[in-house]
PDB file of C-alpha atoms and ligand atoms in Angstrom:
ATOM      1  CA  MET B  81      13.207  21.343   2.409  1.00  0.00           C
ATOM      2  CA  LYS B  82      10.867  20.723   5.260  1.00  0.00           C
ATOM      3  CA  PHE B  83       7.928  18.672   4.096  1.00  0.00           C
ATOM      4  CA  MET B  84       5.647  18.950   7.066  1.00  0.00           C
ATOM      5  CA  ASN B  85       5.448  22.562   8.193  1.00  0.00           C
ATOM      6  CA  GLU B  86       2.979  21.686  10.847  1.00  0.00           C
ATOM      7  CA  THR B  87       3.673  18.353  12.439  1.00  0.00           C
ATOM      8  CA  SER B  88       0.740  17.908  14.755  1.00  0.00           C
ATOM      9  CA  LEU B  89      -0.773  14.461  14.559  1.00  0.00           C
ATOM     10  CA  LEU B  90      -4.007  15.833  13.117  1.00  0.00           C
ATOM     11  CA  GLU B  91      -2.114  17.628  10.354  1.00  0.00           C
ATOM     12  CA  VAL B  92      -0.256  14.468   9.348  1.00  0.00           C
ATOM     13  CA  ILE B  93      -3.519  12.527   9.328  1.00  0.00           C
ATOM     14  CA  ARG B  94      -5.376  15.199   7.389  1.00  0.00           C
ATOM     15  CA  LYS B  95      -2.681  15.946   4.825  1.00  0.00           C
ATOM     16  CA  ARG B  96      -1.740  12.381   3.967  1.00  0.00           C
ATOM     17  CA  ARG B  97      -2.867  11.485   0.484  1.00  0.00           C
ATOM     18  CA  THR B  98      -2.763   8.295  -1.477  1.00  0.00           C
ATOM     19  CA  SER B  99       0.218   8.827  -3.762  1.00  0.00           C
ATOM     20  CA  TYR B 100       0.416   7.569  -7.307  1.00  0.00           C
ATOM     21  CA  GLN B 101       3.550   9.330  -8.506  1.00  0.00           C
ATOM     22  CA  PHE B 102       6.906   9.098  -6.895  1.00  0.00           C
ATOM     23  CA  LEU B 103      10.240  10.810  -7.332  1.00  0.00           C
ATOM     24  CA  ASP B 104      12.834   8.801  -9.187  1.00  0.00           C
ATOM     25  CA  SER B 105      14.299   6.274  -6.780  1.00  0.00           C
ATOM     26  CA  ASP B 106      17.852   6.619  -8.122  1.00  0.00           C
ATOM     27  CA  SER B 107      17.923  10.191  -6.845  1.00  0.00           C
ATOM     28  CA  TYR B 108      15.413   9.819  -4.042  1.00  0.00           C
ATOM     29  CA  PRO B 109      15.526   6.268  -2.697  1.00  0.00           C
ATOM     30  CA  VAL B 110      13.422   5.073   0.189  1.00  0.00           C
ATOM     31  CA  GLU B 111      16.109   4.319   2.747  1.00  0.00           C
ATOM     32  CA  ASP B 112      16.014   1.101   4.772  1.00  0.00           C
ATOM     33  CA  THR B 113      16.007   3.166   7.954  1.00  0.00           C
ATOM     34  CA  GLU B 114      12.903   5.038   6.774  1.00  0.00           C
ATOM     35  CA  LEU B 115      11.149   1.848   5.791  1.00  0.00           C
ATOM     36  CA  LYS B 116      11.957   0.302   9.166  1.00  0.00           C
ATOM     37  CA  ILE B 117      10.277   3.229  10.913  1.00  0.00           C
ATOM     38  CA  CYS B 118       7.124   2.559   8.880  1.00  0.00           C
ATOM     39  CA  LEU B 119       7.199  -1.138   9.728  1.00  0.00           C
ATOM     40  CA  GLU B 120       7.936  -0.441  13.367  1.00  0.00           C
ATOM     41  CA  SER B 121       4.911   1.873  13.474  1.00  0.00           C
ATOM     42  CA  ALA B 122       2.770  -0.741  11.778  1.00  0.00           C
ATOM     43  CA  ILE B 123       3.370  -3.423  14.401  1.00  0.00           C
ATOM     44  CA  TRP B 124       2.207  -1.104  17.197  1.00  0.00           C
ATOM     45  CA  ALA B 125      -1.321  -1.032  15.819  1.00  0.00           C
ATOM     46  CA  PRO B 126      -4.146  -1.870  18.206  1.00  0.00           C
ATOM     47  CA  ASN B 127      -4.968  -5.551  18.044  1.00  0.00           C
ATOM     48  CA  HIS B 128      -7.570  -7.470  20.040  1.00  0.00           C
ATOM     49  CA  LYS B 129      -6.079 -10.502  21.794  1.00  0.00           C
ATOM     50  CA  LEU B 130      -2.668  -9.501  20.446  1.00  0.00           C
ATOM     51  CA  THR B 131      -2.825 -12.015  17.653  1.00  0.00           C
ATOM     52  CA  GLN B 132      -0.375  -9.875  15.666  1.00  0.00           C
ATOM     53  CA  PRO B 133      -1.859 -11.126  12.396  1.00  0.00           C
ATOM     54  CA  TRP B 134       0.140  -8.870  10.068  1.00  0.00           C
ATOM     55  CA  ARG B 135       2.977 -10.116   7.930  1.00  0.00           C
ATOM     56  CA  PHE B 136       5.039  -7.997   5.547  1.00  0.00           C
ATOM     57  CA  TRP B 137       7.076  -8.767   2.464  1.00  0.00           C
ATOM     58  CA  VAL B 138       9.453  -6.027   1.359  1.00  0.00           C
ATOM     59  CA  LEU B 139      10.275  -6.789  -2.246  1.00  0.00           C
ATOM     60  CA  GLY B 140      13.886  -6.747  -3.367  1.00  0.00           C
ATOM     61  CA  SER B 141      14.560  -5.708  -6.952  1.00  0.00           C
ATOM     62  CA  ASP B 142      14.646  -9.300  -8.284  1.00  0.00           C
ATOM     63  CA  MET B 143      11.327 -10.176  -6.696  1.00  0.00           C
ATOM     64  CA  GLN B 144       9.838  -6.872  -7.843  1.00  0.00           C
ATOM     65  CA  LYS B 145      10.703  -7.810 -11.429  1.00  0.00           C
ATOM     66  CA  ARG B 146       9.095 -11.217 -11.008  1.00  0.00           C
ATOM     67  CA  VAL B 147       5.893  -9.863  -9.483  1.00  0.00           C
ATOM     68  CA  ALA B 148       5.896  -7.198 -12.198  1.00  0.00           C
ATOM     69  CA  GLU B 149       5.224  -9.918 -14.754  1.00  0.00           C
ATOM     70  CA  VAL B 150       2.065 -10.963 -12.912  1.00  0.00           C
ATOM     71  CA  TYR B 151       0.997  -7.337 -12.594  1.00  0.00           C
ATOM     72  CA  ALA B 152       1.645  -6.598 -16.255  1.00  0.00           C
ATOM     73  CA  GLN B 153      -0.208  -9.674 -17.409  1.00  0.00           C
ATOM     74  CA  LYS B 154      -3.259  -8.822 -15.290  1.00  0.00           C
ATOM     75  CA  ARG B 155      -3.297  -5.220 -16.479  1.00  0.00           C
ATOM     76  CA  ALA B 156      -2.781  -6.129 -20.100  1.00  0.00           C
ATOM     77  CA  GLN B 157      -5.527  -8.763 -20.007  1.00  0.00           C
ATOM     78  CA  LYS B 158      -7.970  -6.203 -18.636  1.00  0.00           C
ATOM     79  CA  GLN B 159      -6.991  -3.437 -21.009  1.00  0.00           C
ATOM     80  CA  SER B 160      -7.046  -5.607 -24.118  1.00  0.00           C
ATOM     81  CA  GLN B 161     -10.383  -7.306 -23.411  1.00  0.00           C
ATOM     82  CA  ASN B 162     -12.029  -5.626 -26.386  1.00  0.00           C
ATOM     83  CA  ASP B 163      -8.973  -5.448 -28.587  1.00  0.00           C
ATOM     84  CA  PRO B 164      -6.326  -8.187 -28.276  1.00  0.00           C
ATOM     85  CA  ASP B 165      -3.942  -6.101 -30.381  1.00  0.00           C
ATOM     86  CA  LEU B 166      -3.488  -3.819 -27.374  1.00  0.00           C
ATOM     87  CA  TYR B 167      -2.125  -6.619 -25.180  1.00  0.00           C
ATOM     88  CA  GLN B 168       1.600  -6.267 -25.843  1.00  0.00           C
ATOM     89  CA  SER B 169       1.815  -2.496 -25.525  1.00  0.00           C
ATOM     90  CA  ALA B 170      -0.316  -2.572 -22.353  1.00  0.00           C
ATOM     91  CA  TYR B 171       1.920  -5.342 -20.974  1.00  0.00           C
ATOM     92  CA  ASP B 172       5.142  -3.445 -21.689  1.00  0.00           C
ATOM     93  CA  LYS B 173       3.787  -0.247 -20.200  1.00  0.00           C
ATOM     94  CA  ALA B 174       2.537  -1.947 -17.049  1.00  0.00           C
ATOM     95  CA  LEU B 175       5.801  -3.862 -16.605  1.00  0.00           C
ATOM     96  CA  GLU B 176       7.814  -0.666 -16.836  1.00  0.00           C
ATOM     97  CA  LYS B 177       5.467   1.125 -14.435  1.00  0.00           C
ATOM     98  CA  PHE B 178       5.694  -1.605 -11.791  1.00  0.00           C
ATOM     99  CA  ILE B 179       9.465  -1.930 -12.010  1.00  0.00           C
ATOM    100  CA  ARG B 180       9.894   1.822 -11.563  1.00  0.00           C
ATOM    101  CA  ILE B 181       7.966   1.939  -8.287  1.00  0.00           C
ATOM    102  CA  PRO B 182      10.633   2.795  -5.724  1.00  0.00           C
ATOM    103  CA  LYS B 183       9.568   0.283  -3.075  1.00  0.00           C
ATOM    104  CA  ILE B 184       6.829  -2.305  -2.731  1.00  0.00           C
ATOM    105  CA  VAL B 185       5.586  -3.947   0.445  1.00  0.00           C
ATOM    106  CA  LEU B 186       2.973  -6.688   0.471  1.00  0.00           C
ATOM    107  CA  VAL B 187       0.843  -7.153   3.552  1.00  0.00           C
ATOM    108  CA  GLY B 188      -0.632 -10.462   4.589  1.00  0.00           C
ATOM    109  CA  GLN B 189      -3.094 -11.436   7.293  1.00  0.00           C
ATOM    110  CA  LEU B 190      -2.660 -14.701   9.156  1.00  0.00           C
ATOM    111  CA  LEU B 191      -5.977 -16.502   8.887  1.00  0.00           C
ATOM    112  CA  ALA B 192      -7.733 -17.313  12.140  1.00  0.00           C
ATOM    113  CA  LYS B 193     -10.304 -20.097  12.079  1.00  0.00           C
ATOM    114  CA  ASP B 194     -12.714 -18.187  14.307  1.00  0.00           C
ATOM    115  CA  PRO B 195     -14.622 -15.736  12.054  1.00  0.00           C
ATOM    116  CA  VAL B 196     -14.885 -13.111  14.790  1.00  0.00           C
ATOM    117  CA  ILE B 197     -11.146 -13.139  15.340  1.00  0.00           C
ATOM    118  CA  ALA B 198     -10.566 -13.114  11.580  1.00  0.00           C
ATOM    119  CA  LYS B 199     -12.690  -9.968  11.271  1.00  0.00           C
ATOM    120  CA  GLU B 200     -10.910  -8.293  14.152  1.00  0.00           C
ATOM    121  CA  ASP B 201      -7.582  -9.305  12.662  1.00  0.00           C
ATOM    122  CA  TYR B 202      -8.425  -7.624   9.371  1.00  0.00           C
ATOM    123  CA  ALA B 203      -9.265  -4.465  11.311  1.00  0.00           C
ATOM    124  CA  ALA B 204      -5.934  -4.693  13.120  1.00  0.00           C
ATOM    125  CA  CYS B 205      -4.085  -5.138   9.827  1.00  0.00           C
ATOM    126  CA  ALA B 206      -5.854  -2.082   8.428  1.00  0.00           C
ATOM    127  CA  CYS B 207      -4.743  -0.102  11.484  1.00  0.00           C
ATOM    128  CA  ALA B 208      -1.210  -1.362  10.919  1.00  0.00           C
ATOM    129  CA  ILE B 209      -1.306  -0.209   7.318  1.00  0.00           C
ATOM    130  CA  GLN B 210      -2.556   3.214   8.329  1.00  0.00           C
ATOM    131  CA  ASN B 211       0.220   3.499  10.936  1.00  0.00           C
ATOM    132  CA  PHE B 212       2.624   2.594   8.150  1.00  0.00           C
ATOM    133  CA  GLN B 213       1.147   5.192   5.799  1.00  0.00           C
ATOM    134  CA  LEU B 214       1.218   7.983   8.356  1.00  0.00           C
ATOM    135  CA  SER B 215       4.812   7.262   9.342  1.00  0.00           C
ATOM    136  CA  ALA B 216       5.729   7.227   5.680  1.00  0.00           C
ATOM    137  CA  TRP B 217       4.000  10.537   4.982  1.00  0.00           C
ATOM    138  CA  TYR B 218       5.755  12.106   7.952  1.00  0.00           C
ATOM    139  CA  GLN B 219       9.035  11.135   6.268  1.00  0.00           C
ATOM    140  CA  GLN B 220       7.995  12.534   2.887  1.00  0.00           C
ATOM    141  CA  ILE B 221       7.209   9.104   1.535  1.00  0.00           C
ATOM    142  CA  GLY B 222       3.900   8.641  -0.253  1.00  0.00           C
ATOM    143  CA  VAL B 223       2.000   5.365  -0.250  1.00  0.00           C
ATOM    144  CA  GLN B 224      -0.678   3.871  -2.430  1.00  0.00           C
ATOM    145  CA  TRP B 225      -2.542   1.151  -0.568  1.00  0.00           C
ATOM    146  CA  SER B 226      -3.873  -1.142  -3.247  1.00  0.00           C
ATOM    147  CA  THR B 227      -5.994  -4.257  -3.237  1.00  0.00           C
ATOM    148  CA  GLY B 228      -5.195  -4.925  -6.878  1.00  0.00           C
ATOM    149  CA  PRO B 229      -5.350  -8.303  -8.609  1.00  0.00           C
ATOM    150  CA  ILE B 230      -1.753  -9.415  -7.977  1.00  0.00           C
ATOM    151  CA  LEU B 231      -2.920 -10.173  -4.448  1.00  0.00           C
ATOM    152  CA  ASN B 232      -5.306 -12.848  -5.669  1.00  0.00           C
ATOM    153  CA  ASP B 233      -2.936 -14.535  -8.050  1.00  0.00           C
ATOM    154  CA  PRO B 234      -1.535 -17.927  -6.940  1.00  0.00           C
ATOM    155  CA  ARG B 235       1.780 -17.036  -8.584  1.00  0.00           C
ATOM    156  CA  THR B 236       2.305 -14.202  -6.102  1.00  0.00           C
ATOM    157  CA  TYR B 237       1.794 -16.620  -3.213  1.00  0.00           C
ATOM    158  CA  GLU B 238       4.104 -19.144  -4.795  1.00  0.00           C
ATOM    159  CA  MET B 239       6.887 -16.659  -5.439  1.00  0.00           C
ATOM    160  CA  LEU B 240       6.750 -15.424  -1.854  1.00  0.00           C
ATOM    161  CA  GLY B 241       6.383 -18.878  -0.349  1.00  0.00           C
ATOM    162  CA  ILE B 242       3.019 -18.069   1.238  1.00  0.00           C
ATOM    163  CA  GLU B 243       0.516 -20.820   2.010  1.00  0.00           C
ATOM    164  CA  ALA B 244      -2.874 -19.395   1.082  1.00  0.00           C
ATOM    165  CA  GLU B 245      -4.664 -21.490   3.683  1.00  0.00           C
ATOM    166  CA  ASN B 246      -2.639 -19.839   6.453  1.00  0.00           C
ATOM    167  CA  CYS B 247      -2.176 -16.301   5.230  1.00  0.00           C
ATOM    168  CA  GLU B 248      -4.126 -14.026   2.913  1.00  0.00           C
ATOM    169  CA  LEU B 249      -2.494 -11.177   1.050  1.00  0.00           C
ATOM    170  CA  ILE B 250      -4.675  -8.163   1.817  1.00  0.00           C
ATOM    171  CA  GLY B 251      -2.741  -5.188   0.564  1.00  0.00           C
ATOM    172  CA  VAL B 252       0.084  -4.041  -1.593  1.00  0.00           C
ATOM    173  CA  LEU B 253       1.768  -0.809  -0.608  1.00  0.00           C
ATOM    174  CA  TYR B 254       3.470   1.109  -3.386  1.00  0.00           C
ATOM    175  CA  LEU B 255       5.757   3.712  -1.932  1.00  0.00           C
ATOM    176  CA  GLY B 256       8.278   6.302  -2.846  1.00  0.00           C
ATOM    177  CA  LYS B 257       9.567   9.744  -2.044  1.00  0.00           C
ATOM    178  CA  ILE B 258       7.257  12.555  -3.007  1.00  0.00           C
ATOM    179  CA  ASP B 259       7.562  16.289  -3.318  1.00  0.00           C
ATOM    180  CA  GLU B 260       5.320  18.927  -1.862  1.00  0.00           C
ATOM    181  CA  ASP B 261       2.942  18.988  -4.791  1.00  0.00           C
ATOM    182  CA  CYS B 262       2.813  15.262  -5.322  1.00  0.00           C
ATOM    183  CA  CYS B 263      -0.952  15.016  -5.454  1.00  0.00           C
ATOM    184  CA  PRO B 264      -2.090  18.199  -7.218  1.00  0.00           C
ATOM    185  CA  ASN B 265      -5.338  16.831  -8.596  1.00  0.00           C
ATOM    186  CA  GLN B 266      -6.424  15.036  -5.492  1.00  0.00           C
ATOM    187  CA  MET B 267      -8.819  17.363  -3.745  1.00  0.00           C
ATOM    188  CA  VAL B 268     -10.079  14.572  -1.568  1.00  0.00           C
ATOM    189  CA  LYS B 269     -12.897  15.760   0.587  1.00  0.00           C
ATOM    190  CA  ARG B 270     -14.611  14.293   3.592  1.00  0.00           C
ATOM    191  CA  LYS B 271     -18.112  14.817   4.847  1.00  0.00           C
ATOM    192  CA  PRO B 272     -18.007  17.030   7.920  1.00  0.00           C
ATOM    193  CA  VAL B 273     -18.043  15.376  11.314  1.00  0.00           C
ATOM    194  CA  ALA B 274     -21.506  16.784  12.002  1.00  0.00           C
ATOM    195  CA  GLU B 275     -22.889  14.890   9.033  1.00  0.00           C
ATOM    196  CA  VAL B 276     -21.545  11.500  10.047  1.00  0.00           C
ATOM    197  CA  THR B 277     -21.872  11.663  13.817  1.00  0.00           C
ATOM    198  CA  VAL B 278     -24.725  11.433  16.257  1.00  0.00           C
ATOM    199  CA  PHE B 279     -24.081  12.924  19.653  1.00  0.00           C
ATOM    200  CA  THR B 280     -26.600  11.409  22.015  1.00  0.00           C
ATOM    201  CA  ASP B 281     -27.812  12.510  25.424  1.00  0.00           C
TER     202      ASP B 281
HETATM  203  C1  LIG U  92      -8.953  -1.333   2.001  1.00  0.00           C
HETATM  204  C2  LIG U  92      -8.487  -0.302   1.010  1.00  0.00           C
HETATM  205  C3  LIG U  92      -8.232  -0.693  -0.298  1.00  0.00           C
HETATM  206  C4  LIG U  92      -7.782   0.243  -1.234  1.00  0.00           C
HETATM  207  N1  LIG U  92      -7.509  -0.188  -2.507  1.00  0.00           N
HETATM  208  C5  LIG U  92      -7.072   0.704  -3.408  1.00  0.00           C
HETATM  209  C6  LIG U  92      -6.736   0.270  -4.720  1.00  0.00           C
HETATM  210  O1  LIG U  92      -6.847  -0.905  -5.048  1.00  0.00           O
HETATM  211  N2  LIG U  92      -6.269   1.190  -5.588  1.00  0.00           N
HETATM  212  C7  LIG U  92      -6.123   2.505  -5.232  1.00  0.00           C
HETATM  213  O2  LIG U  92      -5.713   3.301  -6.070  1.00  0.00           O
HETATM  214  N3  LIG U  92      -6.418   2.948  -3.990  1.00  0.00           N
HETATM  215  C8  LIG U  92      -6.891   2.075  -3.072  1.00  0.00           C
HETATM  216  N4  LIG U  92      -7.160   2.503  -1.810  1.00  0.00           N
HETATM  217  C9  LIG U  92      -6.934   3.912  -1.450  1.00  0.00           C
HETATM  218  C10 LIG U  92      -8.217   4.713  -1.531  1.00  0.00           C
HETATM  219  O3  LIG U  92      -8.671   4.759  -2.864  1.00  0.00           O
HETATM  220  C11 LIG U  92      -7.945   6.121  -0.993  1.00  0.00           C
HETATM  221  O4  LIG U  92      -7.646   6.035   0.378  1.00  0.00           O
HETATM  222  C12 LIG U  92      -9.145   7.050  -1.224  1.00  0.00           C
HETATM  223  O5  LIG U  92      -9.257   7.394  -2.580  1.00  0.00           O
HETATM  224  C13 LIG U  92      -9.043   8.350  -0.428  1.00  0.00           C
HETATM  225  O6  LIG U  92      -7.884   9.056  -0.792  1.00  0.00           O
HETATM  226  P1  LIG U  92      -6.762   9.461   0.277  1.00  0.00           P
HETATM  227  O7  LIG U  92      -6.099   8.176   0.747  1.00  0.00           O
HETATM  228  O8  LIG U  92      -5.826  10.356  -0.470  1.00  0.00           O
HETATM  229  O9  LIG U  92      -7.438  10.169   1.405  1.00  0.00           O
HETATM  230  C14 LIG U  92      -7.603   1.604  -0.856  1.00  0.00           C
HETATM  231  C15 LIG U  92      -7.873   1.973   0.471  1.00  0.00           C
HETATM  232  C16 LIG U  92      -8.306   1.046   1.393  1.00  0.00           C
HETATM  233  C17 LIG U  92      -8.568   1.474   2.818  1.00  0.00           C
END
């Protein structure tokens, strides 16, 4: 099966969708070679002063299970706010969901003291993530770029050995193989160029 019928750069950019459902990783694993292509693409992002502020953590299955507990606790706390009886079932469901995600990559930004550089570094990291996402999509791998609450939890930093004063976790990338109709309900639209652009004299 050929995923991308039309492989022009614009088509890859336009067709990429945030993916929330992945094929089962036992049958359709994300191969290390495929993941390396995504990471390799990420590090070629544009980056003022070449600070190379991005850092990546590719979770192994043990670490994924450990981070899953943080994820499940956060989700369950939120979902059971009005009814504590819902906590356990929400926890179990969230744990299962997180563990079943085929591959998880956390992205951190090294923290520059200069606020201008820090802002530019965040932009560079965002470019890196988009490079990653596009390279993934090209290989029939969908990505959800999330800024969910596990990123703000001190336990995540501790488990990964990250010093929060030096590096901020800015994104978690959930990824997995997808099929052609992975995102059937996502009719994501964009305003036309003419509406968001001013062409001056
Ligand atoms: C900085 C940033 C943070 C995002 N955080 C989340 C998130 O926490 N959860 C989520 O489901 N999607 C998140 N997204 C993905 C957007 O929701 C998604 O790109 C948007 O809905 C447009 O859909 P598309 O990616 O399919 O074009 C994030 C995207 C960006 C750029």
